[in-house]
mmCIF file of C-alpha atoms and ligand atoms in Angstrom:
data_model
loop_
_atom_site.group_PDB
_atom_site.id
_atom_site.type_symbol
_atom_site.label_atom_id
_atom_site.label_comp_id
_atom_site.label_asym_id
_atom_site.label_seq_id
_atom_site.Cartn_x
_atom_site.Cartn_y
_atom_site.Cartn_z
ATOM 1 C CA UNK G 19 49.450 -24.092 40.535
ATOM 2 C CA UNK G 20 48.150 -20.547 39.847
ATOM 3 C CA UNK G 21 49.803 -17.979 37.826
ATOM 4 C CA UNK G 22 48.868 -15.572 41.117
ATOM 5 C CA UNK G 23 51.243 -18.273 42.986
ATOM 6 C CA UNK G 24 54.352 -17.195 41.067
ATOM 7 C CA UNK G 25 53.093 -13.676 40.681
ATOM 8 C CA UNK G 26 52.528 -12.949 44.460
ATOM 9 C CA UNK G 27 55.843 -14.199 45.551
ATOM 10 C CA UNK G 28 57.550 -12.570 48.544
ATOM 11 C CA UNK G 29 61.167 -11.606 49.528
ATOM 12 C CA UNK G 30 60.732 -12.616 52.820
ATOM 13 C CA UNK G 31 64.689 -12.530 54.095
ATOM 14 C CA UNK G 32 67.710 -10.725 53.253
ATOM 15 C CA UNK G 33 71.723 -10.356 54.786
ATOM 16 C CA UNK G 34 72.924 -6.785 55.502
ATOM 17 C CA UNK G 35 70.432 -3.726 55.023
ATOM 18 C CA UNK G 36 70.055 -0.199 54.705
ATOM 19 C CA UNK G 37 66.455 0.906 56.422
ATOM 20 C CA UNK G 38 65.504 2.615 53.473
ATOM 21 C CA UNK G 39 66.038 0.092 51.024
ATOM 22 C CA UNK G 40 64.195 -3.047 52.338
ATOM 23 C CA UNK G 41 64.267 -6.494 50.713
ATOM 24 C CA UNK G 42 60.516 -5.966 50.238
ATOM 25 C CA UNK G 43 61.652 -3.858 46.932
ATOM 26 C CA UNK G 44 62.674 -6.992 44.960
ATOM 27 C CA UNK G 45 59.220 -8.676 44.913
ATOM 28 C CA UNK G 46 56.999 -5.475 44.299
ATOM 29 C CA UNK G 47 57.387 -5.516 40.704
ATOM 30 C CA UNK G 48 58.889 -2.279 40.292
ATOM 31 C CA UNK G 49 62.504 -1.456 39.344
ATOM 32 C CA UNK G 50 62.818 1.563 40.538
ATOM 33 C CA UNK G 51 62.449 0.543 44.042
ATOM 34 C CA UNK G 52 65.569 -1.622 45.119
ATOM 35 C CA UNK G 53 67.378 -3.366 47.875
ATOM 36 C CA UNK G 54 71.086 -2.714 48.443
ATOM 37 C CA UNK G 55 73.895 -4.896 50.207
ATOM 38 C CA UNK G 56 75.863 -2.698 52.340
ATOM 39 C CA UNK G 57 79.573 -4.885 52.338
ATOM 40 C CA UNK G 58 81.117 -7.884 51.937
ATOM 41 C CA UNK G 59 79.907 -10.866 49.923
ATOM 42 C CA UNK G 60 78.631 -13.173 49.913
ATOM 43 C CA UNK G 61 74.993 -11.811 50.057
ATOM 44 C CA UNK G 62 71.633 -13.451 50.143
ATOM 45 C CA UNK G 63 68.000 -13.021 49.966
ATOM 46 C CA UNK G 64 65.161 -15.499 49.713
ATOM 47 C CA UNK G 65 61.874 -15.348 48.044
ATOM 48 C CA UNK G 66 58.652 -17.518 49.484
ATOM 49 C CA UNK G 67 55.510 -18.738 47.249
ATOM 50 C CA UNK G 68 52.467 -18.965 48.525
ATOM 51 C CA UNK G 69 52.618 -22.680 47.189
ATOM 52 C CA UNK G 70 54.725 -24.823 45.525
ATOM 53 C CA UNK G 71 54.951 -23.860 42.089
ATOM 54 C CA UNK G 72 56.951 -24.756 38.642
ATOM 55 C CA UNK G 73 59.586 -22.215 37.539
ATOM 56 C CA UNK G 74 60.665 -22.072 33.981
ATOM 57 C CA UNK G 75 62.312 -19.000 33.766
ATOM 58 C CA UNK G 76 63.162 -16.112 36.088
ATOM 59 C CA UNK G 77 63.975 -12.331 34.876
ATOM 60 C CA UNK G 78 66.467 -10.401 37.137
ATOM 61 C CA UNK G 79 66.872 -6.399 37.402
ATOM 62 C CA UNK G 80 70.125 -5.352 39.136
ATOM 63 C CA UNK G 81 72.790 -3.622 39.315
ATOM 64 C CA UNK G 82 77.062 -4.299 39.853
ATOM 65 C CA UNK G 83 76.061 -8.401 40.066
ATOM 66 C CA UNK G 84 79.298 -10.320 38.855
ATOM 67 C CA UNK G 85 77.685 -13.919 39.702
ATOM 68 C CA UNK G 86 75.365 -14.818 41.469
ATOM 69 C CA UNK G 87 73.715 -18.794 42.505
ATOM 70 C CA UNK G 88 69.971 -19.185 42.702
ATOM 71 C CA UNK G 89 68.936 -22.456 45.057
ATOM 72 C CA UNK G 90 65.401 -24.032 45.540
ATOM 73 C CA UNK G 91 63.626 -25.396 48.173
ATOM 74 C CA UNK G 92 60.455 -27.610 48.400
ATOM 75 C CA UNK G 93 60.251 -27.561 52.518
ATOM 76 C CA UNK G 94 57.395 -25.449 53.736
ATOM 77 C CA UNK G 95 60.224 -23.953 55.951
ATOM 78 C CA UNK G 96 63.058 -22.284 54.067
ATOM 79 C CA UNK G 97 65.400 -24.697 54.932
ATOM 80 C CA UNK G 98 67.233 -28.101 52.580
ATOM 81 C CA UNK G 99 67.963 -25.554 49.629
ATOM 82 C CA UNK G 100 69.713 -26.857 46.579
ATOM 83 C CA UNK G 101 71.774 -25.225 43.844
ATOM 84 C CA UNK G 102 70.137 -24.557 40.323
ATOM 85 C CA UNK G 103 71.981 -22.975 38.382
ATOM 86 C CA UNK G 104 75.072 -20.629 38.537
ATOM 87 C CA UNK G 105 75.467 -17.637 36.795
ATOM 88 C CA UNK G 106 77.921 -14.772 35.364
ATOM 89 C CA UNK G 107 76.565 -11.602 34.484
ATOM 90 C CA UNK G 108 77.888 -9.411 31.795
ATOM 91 C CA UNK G 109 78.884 -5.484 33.480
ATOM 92 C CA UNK G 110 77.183 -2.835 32.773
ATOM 93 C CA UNK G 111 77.654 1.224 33.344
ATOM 94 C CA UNK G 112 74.564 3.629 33.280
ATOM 95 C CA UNK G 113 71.985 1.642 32.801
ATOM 96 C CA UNK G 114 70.661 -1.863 34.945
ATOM 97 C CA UNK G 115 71.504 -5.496 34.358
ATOM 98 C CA UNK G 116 68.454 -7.268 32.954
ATOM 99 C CA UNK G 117 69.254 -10.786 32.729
ATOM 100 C CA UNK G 118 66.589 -14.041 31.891
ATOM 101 C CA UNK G 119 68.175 -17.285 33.325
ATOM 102 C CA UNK G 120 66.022 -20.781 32.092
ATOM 103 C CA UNK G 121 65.752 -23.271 34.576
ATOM 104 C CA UNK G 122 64.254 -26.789 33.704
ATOM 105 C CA UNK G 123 60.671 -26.722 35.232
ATOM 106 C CA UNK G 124 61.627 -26.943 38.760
ATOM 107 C CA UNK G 125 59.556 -26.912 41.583
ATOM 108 C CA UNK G 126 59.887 -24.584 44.502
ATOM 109 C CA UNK G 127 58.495 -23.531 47.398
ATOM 110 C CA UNK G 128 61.361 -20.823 47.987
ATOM 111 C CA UNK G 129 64.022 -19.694 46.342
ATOM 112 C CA UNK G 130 67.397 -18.870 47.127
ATOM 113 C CA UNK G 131 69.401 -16.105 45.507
ATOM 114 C CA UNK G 132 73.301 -16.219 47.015
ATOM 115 C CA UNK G 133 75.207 -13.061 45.145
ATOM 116 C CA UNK G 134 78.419 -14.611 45.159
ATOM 117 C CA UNK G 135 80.510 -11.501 43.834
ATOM 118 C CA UNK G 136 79.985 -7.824 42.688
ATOM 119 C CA UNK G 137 81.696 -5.557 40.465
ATOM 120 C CA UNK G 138 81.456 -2.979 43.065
ATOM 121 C CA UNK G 139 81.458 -3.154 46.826
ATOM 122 C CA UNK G 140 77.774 -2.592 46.819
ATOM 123 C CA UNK G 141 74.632 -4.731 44.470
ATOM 124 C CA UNK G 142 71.637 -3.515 44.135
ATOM 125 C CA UNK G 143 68.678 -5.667 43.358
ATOM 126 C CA UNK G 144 65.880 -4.028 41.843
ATOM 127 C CA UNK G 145 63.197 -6.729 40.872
ATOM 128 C CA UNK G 146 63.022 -10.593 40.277
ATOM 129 C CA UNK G 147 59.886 -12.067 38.529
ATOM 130 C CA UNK G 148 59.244 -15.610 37.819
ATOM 131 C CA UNK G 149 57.539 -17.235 35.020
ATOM 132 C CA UNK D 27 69.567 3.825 59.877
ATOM 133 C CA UNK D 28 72.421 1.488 57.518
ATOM 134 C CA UNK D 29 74.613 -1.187 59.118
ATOM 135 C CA UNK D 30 77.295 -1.641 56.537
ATOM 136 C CA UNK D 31 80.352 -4.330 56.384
ATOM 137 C CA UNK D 32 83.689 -3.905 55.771
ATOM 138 C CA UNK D 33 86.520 -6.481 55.077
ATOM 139 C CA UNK D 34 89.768 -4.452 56.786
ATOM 140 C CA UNK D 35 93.178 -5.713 55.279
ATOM 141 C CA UNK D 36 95.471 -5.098 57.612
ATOM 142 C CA UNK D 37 98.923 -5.520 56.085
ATOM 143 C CA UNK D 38 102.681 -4.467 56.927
ATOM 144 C CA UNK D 39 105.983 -5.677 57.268
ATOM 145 C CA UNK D 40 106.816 -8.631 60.349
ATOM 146 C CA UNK D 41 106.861 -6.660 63.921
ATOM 147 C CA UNK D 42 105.573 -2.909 63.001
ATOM 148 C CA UNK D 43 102.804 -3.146 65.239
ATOM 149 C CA UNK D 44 99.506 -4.723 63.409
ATOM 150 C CA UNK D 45 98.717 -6.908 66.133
ATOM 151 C CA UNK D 46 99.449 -4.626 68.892
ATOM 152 C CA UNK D 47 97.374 -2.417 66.978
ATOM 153 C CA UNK D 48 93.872 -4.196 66.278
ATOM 154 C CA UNK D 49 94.479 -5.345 69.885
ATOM 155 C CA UNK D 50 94.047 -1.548 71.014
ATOM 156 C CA UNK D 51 91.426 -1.092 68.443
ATOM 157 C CA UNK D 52 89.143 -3.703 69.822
ATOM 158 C CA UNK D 53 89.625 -3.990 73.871
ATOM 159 C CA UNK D 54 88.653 -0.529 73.859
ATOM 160 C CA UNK D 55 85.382 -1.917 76.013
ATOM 161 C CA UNK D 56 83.209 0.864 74.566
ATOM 162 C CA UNK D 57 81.999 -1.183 71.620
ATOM 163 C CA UNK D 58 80.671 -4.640 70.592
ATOM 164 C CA UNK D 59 83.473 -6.943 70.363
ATOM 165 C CA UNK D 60 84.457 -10.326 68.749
ATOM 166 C CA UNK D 61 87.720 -11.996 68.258
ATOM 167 C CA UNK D 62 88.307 -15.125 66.630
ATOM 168 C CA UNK D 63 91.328 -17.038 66.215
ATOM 169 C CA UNK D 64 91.672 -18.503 62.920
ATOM 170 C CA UNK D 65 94.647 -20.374 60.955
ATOM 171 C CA UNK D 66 97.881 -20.086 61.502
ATOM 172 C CA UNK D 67 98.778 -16.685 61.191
ATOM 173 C CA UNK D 68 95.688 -14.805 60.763
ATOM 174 C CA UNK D 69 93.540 -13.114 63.116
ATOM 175 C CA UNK D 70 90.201 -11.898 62.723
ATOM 176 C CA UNK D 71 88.804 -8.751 65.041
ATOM 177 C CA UNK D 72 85.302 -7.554 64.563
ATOM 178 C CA UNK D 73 84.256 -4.609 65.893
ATOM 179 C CA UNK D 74 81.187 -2.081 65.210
ATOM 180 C CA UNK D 75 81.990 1.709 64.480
ATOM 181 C CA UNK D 76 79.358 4.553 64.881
ATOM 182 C CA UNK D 77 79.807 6.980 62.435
ATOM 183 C CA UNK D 78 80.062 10.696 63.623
ATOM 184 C CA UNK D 79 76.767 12.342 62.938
ATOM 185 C CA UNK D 80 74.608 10.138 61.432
ATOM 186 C CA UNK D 81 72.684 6.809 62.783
ATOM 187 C CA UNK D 82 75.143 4.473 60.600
ATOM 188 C CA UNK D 83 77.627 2.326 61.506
ATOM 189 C CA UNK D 84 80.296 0.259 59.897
ATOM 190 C CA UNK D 85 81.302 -3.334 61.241
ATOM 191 C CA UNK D 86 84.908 -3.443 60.513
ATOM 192 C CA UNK D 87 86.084 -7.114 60.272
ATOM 193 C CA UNK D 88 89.623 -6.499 60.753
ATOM 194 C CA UNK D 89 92.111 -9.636 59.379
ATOM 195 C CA UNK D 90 95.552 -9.323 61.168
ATOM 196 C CA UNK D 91 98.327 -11.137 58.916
ATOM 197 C CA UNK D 92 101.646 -12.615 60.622
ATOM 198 C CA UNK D 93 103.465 -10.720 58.507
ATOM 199 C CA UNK D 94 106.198 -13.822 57.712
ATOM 200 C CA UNK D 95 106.445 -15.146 54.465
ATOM 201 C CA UNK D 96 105.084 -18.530 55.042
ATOM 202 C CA UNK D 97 101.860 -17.211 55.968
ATOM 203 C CA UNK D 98 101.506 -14.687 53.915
ATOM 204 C CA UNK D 99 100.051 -17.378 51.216
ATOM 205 C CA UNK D 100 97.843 -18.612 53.776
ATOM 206 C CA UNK D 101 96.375 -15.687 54.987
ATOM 207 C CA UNK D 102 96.072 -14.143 51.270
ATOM 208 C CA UNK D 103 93.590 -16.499 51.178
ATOM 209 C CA UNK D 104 91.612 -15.247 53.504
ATOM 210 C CA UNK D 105 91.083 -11.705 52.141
ATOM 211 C CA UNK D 106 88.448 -12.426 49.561
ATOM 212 C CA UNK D 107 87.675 -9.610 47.880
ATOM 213 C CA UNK D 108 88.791 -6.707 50.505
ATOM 214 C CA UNK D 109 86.893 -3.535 51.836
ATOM 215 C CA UNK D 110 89.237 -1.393 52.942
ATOM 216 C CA UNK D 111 92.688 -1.499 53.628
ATOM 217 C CA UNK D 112 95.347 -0.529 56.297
ATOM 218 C CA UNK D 113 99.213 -0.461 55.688
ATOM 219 C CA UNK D 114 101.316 -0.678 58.751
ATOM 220 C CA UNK D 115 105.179 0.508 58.789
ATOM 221 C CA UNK D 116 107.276 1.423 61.639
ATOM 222 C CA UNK D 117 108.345 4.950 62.144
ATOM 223 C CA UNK D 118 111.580 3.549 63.574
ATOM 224 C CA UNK D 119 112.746 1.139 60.076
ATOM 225 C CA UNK D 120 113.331 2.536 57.120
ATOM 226 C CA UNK D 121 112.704 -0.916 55.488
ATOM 227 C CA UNK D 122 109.229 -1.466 56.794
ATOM 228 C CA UNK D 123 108.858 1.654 54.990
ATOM 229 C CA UNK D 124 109.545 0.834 51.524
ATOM 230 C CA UNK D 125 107.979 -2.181 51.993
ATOM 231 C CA UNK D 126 104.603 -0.453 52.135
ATOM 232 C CA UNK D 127 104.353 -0.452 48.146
ATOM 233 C CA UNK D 128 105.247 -4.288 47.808
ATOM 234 C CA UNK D 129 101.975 -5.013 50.385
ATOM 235 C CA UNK D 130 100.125 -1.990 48.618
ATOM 236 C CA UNK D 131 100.277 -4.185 44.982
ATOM 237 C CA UNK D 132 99.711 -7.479 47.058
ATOM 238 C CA UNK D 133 96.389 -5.993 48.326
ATOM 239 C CA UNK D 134 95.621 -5.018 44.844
ATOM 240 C CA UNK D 135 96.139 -7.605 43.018
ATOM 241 C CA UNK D 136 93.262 -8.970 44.913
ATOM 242 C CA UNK D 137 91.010 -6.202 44.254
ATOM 243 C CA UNK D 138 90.318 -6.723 40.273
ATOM 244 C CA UNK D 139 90.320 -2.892 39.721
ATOM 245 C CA UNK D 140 88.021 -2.053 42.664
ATOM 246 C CA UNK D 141 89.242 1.253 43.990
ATOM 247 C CA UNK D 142 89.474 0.384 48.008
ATOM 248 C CA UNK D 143 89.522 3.298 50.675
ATOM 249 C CA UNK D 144 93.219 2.799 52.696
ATOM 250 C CA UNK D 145 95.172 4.416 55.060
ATOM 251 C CA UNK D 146 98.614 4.318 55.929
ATOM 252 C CA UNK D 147 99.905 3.947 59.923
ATOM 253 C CA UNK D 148 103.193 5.112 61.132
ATOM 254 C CA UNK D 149 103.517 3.376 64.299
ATOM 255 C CA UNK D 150 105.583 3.308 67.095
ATOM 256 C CA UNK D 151 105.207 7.013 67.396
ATOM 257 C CA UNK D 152 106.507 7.019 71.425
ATOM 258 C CA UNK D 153 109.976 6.440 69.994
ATOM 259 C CA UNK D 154 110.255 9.470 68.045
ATOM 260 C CA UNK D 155 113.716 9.804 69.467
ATOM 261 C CA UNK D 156 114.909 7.227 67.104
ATOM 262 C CA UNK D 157 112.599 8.242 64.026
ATOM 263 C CA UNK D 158 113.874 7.139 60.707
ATOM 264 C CA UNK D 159 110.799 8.010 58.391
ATOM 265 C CA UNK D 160 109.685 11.811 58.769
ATOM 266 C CA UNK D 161 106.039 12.252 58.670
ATOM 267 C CA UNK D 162 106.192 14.503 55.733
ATOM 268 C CA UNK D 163 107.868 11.669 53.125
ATOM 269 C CA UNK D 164 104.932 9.284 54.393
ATOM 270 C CA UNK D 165 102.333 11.883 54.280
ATOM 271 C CA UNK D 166 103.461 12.679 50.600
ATOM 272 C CA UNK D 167 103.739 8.903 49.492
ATOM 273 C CA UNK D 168 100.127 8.262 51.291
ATOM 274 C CA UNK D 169 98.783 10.900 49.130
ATOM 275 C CA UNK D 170 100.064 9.653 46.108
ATOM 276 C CA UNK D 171 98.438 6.666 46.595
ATOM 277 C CA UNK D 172 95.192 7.951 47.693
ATOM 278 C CA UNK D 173 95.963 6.750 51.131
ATOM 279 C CA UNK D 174 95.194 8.803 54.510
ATOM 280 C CA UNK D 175 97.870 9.036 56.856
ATOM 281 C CA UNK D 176 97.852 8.050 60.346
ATOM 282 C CA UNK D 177 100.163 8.338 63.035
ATOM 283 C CA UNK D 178 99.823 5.948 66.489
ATOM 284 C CA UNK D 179 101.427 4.171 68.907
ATOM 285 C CA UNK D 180 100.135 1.147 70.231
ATOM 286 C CA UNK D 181 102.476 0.832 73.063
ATOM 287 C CA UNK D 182 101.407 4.581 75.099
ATOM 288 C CA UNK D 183 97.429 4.302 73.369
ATOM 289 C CA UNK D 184 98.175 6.832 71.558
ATOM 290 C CA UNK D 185 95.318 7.568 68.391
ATOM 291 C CA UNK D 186 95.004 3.913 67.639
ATOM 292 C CA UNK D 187 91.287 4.473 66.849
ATOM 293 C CA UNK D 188 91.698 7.047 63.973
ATOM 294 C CA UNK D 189 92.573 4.805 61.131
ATOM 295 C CA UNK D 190 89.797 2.452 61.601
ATOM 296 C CA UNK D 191 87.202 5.636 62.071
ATOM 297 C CA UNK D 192 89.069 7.175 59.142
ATOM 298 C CA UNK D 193 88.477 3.416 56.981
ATOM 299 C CA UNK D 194 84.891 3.522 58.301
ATOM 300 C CA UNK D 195 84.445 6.992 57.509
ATOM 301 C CA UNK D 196 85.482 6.025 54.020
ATOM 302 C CA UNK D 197 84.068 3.113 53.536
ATOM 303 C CA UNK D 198 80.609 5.173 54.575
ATOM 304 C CA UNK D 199 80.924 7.851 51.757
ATOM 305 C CA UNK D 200 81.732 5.299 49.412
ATOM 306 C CA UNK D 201 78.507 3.668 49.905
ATOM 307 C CA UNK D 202 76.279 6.960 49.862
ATOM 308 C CA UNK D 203 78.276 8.072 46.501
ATOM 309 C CA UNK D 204 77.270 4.238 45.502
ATOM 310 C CA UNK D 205 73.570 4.361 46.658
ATOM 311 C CA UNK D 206 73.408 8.105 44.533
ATOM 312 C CA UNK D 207 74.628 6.611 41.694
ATOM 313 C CA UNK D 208 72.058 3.753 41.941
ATOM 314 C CA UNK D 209 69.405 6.227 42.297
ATOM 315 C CA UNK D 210 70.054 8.103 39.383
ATOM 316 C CA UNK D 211 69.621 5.287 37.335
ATOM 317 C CA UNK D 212 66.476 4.403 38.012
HETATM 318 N N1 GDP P 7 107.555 1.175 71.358
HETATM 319 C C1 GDP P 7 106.537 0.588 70.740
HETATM 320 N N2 GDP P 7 106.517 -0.740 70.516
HETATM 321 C C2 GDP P 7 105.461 -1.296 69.867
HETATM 322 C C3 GDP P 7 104.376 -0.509 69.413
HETATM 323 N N3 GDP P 7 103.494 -1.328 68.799
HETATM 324 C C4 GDP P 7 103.999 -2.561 68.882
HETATM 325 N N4 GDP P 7 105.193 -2.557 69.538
HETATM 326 C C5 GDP P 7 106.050 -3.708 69.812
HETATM 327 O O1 GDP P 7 106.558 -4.202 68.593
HETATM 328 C C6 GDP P 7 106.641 -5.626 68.596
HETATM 329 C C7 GDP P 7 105.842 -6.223 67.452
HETATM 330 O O2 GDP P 7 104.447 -5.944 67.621
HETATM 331 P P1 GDP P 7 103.319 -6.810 66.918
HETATM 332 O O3 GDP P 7 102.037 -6.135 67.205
HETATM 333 O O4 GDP P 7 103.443 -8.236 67.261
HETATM 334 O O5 GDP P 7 103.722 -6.619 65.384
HETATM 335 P P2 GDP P 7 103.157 -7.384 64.088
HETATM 336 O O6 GDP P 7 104.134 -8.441 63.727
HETATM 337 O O7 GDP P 7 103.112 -6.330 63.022
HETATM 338 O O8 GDP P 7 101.799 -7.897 64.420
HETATM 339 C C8 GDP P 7 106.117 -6.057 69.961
HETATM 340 O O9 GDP P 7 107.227 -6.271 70.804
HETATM 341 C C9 GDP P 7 105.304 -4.867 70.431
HETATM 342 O O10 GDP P 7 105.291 -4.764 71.824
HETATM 343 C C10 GDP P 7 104.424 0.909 69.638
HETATM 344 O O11 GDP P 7 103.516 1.683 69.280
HETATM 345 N N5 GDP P 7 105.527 1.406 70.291
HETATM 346 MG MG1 MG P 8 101.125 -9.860 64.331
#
């Protein structure tokens, strides 16, 4: 595994979209581009490695996220995902959530981020890196 | 172009007209159309509108509730966390009336503080003969409560379309105030 491998991770899928807002904007590192849902949870995306790598920790810019599940997969297709880890985040007015989540060394081929509930109608995802 | 998604509540006392209503909202033939029939007493209408003017659209997924106690629990269940919301009385019963505010807290107590665009439906407008609610005292109550206020009948065809277009209308502004609000913090 390559540190390129985590770093060149791709958003390769998301549910409900705004044209001008693509899903694209989570994985090119910066947070002031951003993908939207536009209604109703829940809401997904899913991010693709060029290989299976390890994940220790991921870092996630957002914004209105009440909780949110990230799943793996290890299939070369993104398909058989399994649940991680569930999380709460914390509100937050004027400024971005920034939130690290620690996950035990798994191994992934894609990953699976299901926003479960918002504390707005709307989320906005602004960038996900991996470490 | 932005396809958004929109949970519609639609709530109101037993027999005012919700299901003759998001019947007439959806066999309109002009639009993409779904209909599922879920649980006992709960019907689920999908149906795509084009907002005036722009390239968006908003798929309203309308819930129709029997509006009888036993499956109000059940159906309660189904709203999740709702989009929008439209309150049904009859023009014709004072009751169905007052019972708007009762469904109005129901419907929030499932929003955890999330303002929700609404509007309010007098229906059965074709029997104005035997009115019993004068547009003015709803018009004045739906403002109070930030609600728009719509009047149809379902029976003659009569405006059934402007609340939803009025919720999607809503629901749209909502999401560009959102999306501004986003982009000025970044
Ligand atoms: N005159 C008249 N009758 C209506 C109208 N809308 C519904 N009804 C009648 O009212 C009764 C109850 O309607 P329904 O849609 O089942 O009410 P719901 O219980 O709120 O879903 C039915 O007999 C309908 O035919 C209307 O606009 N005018
Ligand atoms: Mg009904």
């Amino acid at each position: 595994m390559t540190h390129t491998a985590l770093s060149s991770a791709q958003v390769v899928l998301a549910s409900s979209g705004d044209e001008n807002h693509p899903p694209e904007n989570i994985s090119d590192g910066n947070t002031e581009t951003f993908w939207i849902s536009t209604g109703m949870f829940p809401q997904e995306f899913i991010m693709r490695f060029p290989e299976e790598v390890t994940i220790s920790a991921l870092t996630m810019h957002s914004y209105n996220v009440k909780s949110c599940r990230i799943e793996r997969s290890t299939s070369e297709e993104a398909e058989k995902f399994e649940a991680v880890e569930e999380k709460e985040f914390e509100h937050t007015d004027g400024h971005l959530q920034t939130n690290d989540i620690s996950v035990p060394g798994i191994s992934a081929t894609h990953l699976r981020f299901v926003i479960l509930s918002g504390y707005d109608h709307f989320v906005s995802i602004h960038k996900v890196s991996v470490q | 172009m932005v396809k958004l998604r929109a949970r519609c509540i639609l709530v109101g006392d037993a027999a005012v007209g919700k299901s003759s209503l998001s019947q007439m909202f959806r066999s309109d033939g002009t639009h993409f159309q779904k209909n599922y029939s879920m649980s006992a007493g709960v019907e689920l209408s999908v149906k795509s509108v084009i907002i005036p003017e722009t390239k968006d659209s908003v798929e309203l997924y309308v819930l129709d509730c029997a509006g009888h106690e036993t499956f109000v629990e059940a159906c309660e269940k189904m709203w999740g966390q709702p989009s929008v919301v439209c309150l049904v009385f009859d023009i014709t019963n004072e009751a169905s009336f007052s019972g708007c505010s009762h469904w109005l807290e129901r419907v929030r107590s499932h929003c955890h503080g999330l303002q929700i665009p609404g509007v309010l439906v007098g229906n059965k407008s074709d029997l104005s003969t035997r009115r019993k609610v004068e547009a003015a005292v709803a018009m004045e109550w739906a403002q109070s409560q930030g609600l728009e206020y719509h009047e149809t009948s379902a029976k003659e065809m009569e405006n059934c379309d402007a609340p939803f277009l009025s919720l999607a209308k809503a629901f749209h502004a909502l999401y560009q105030d959102r999306l501004q609000i986003i982009q000025s913090l970044v």
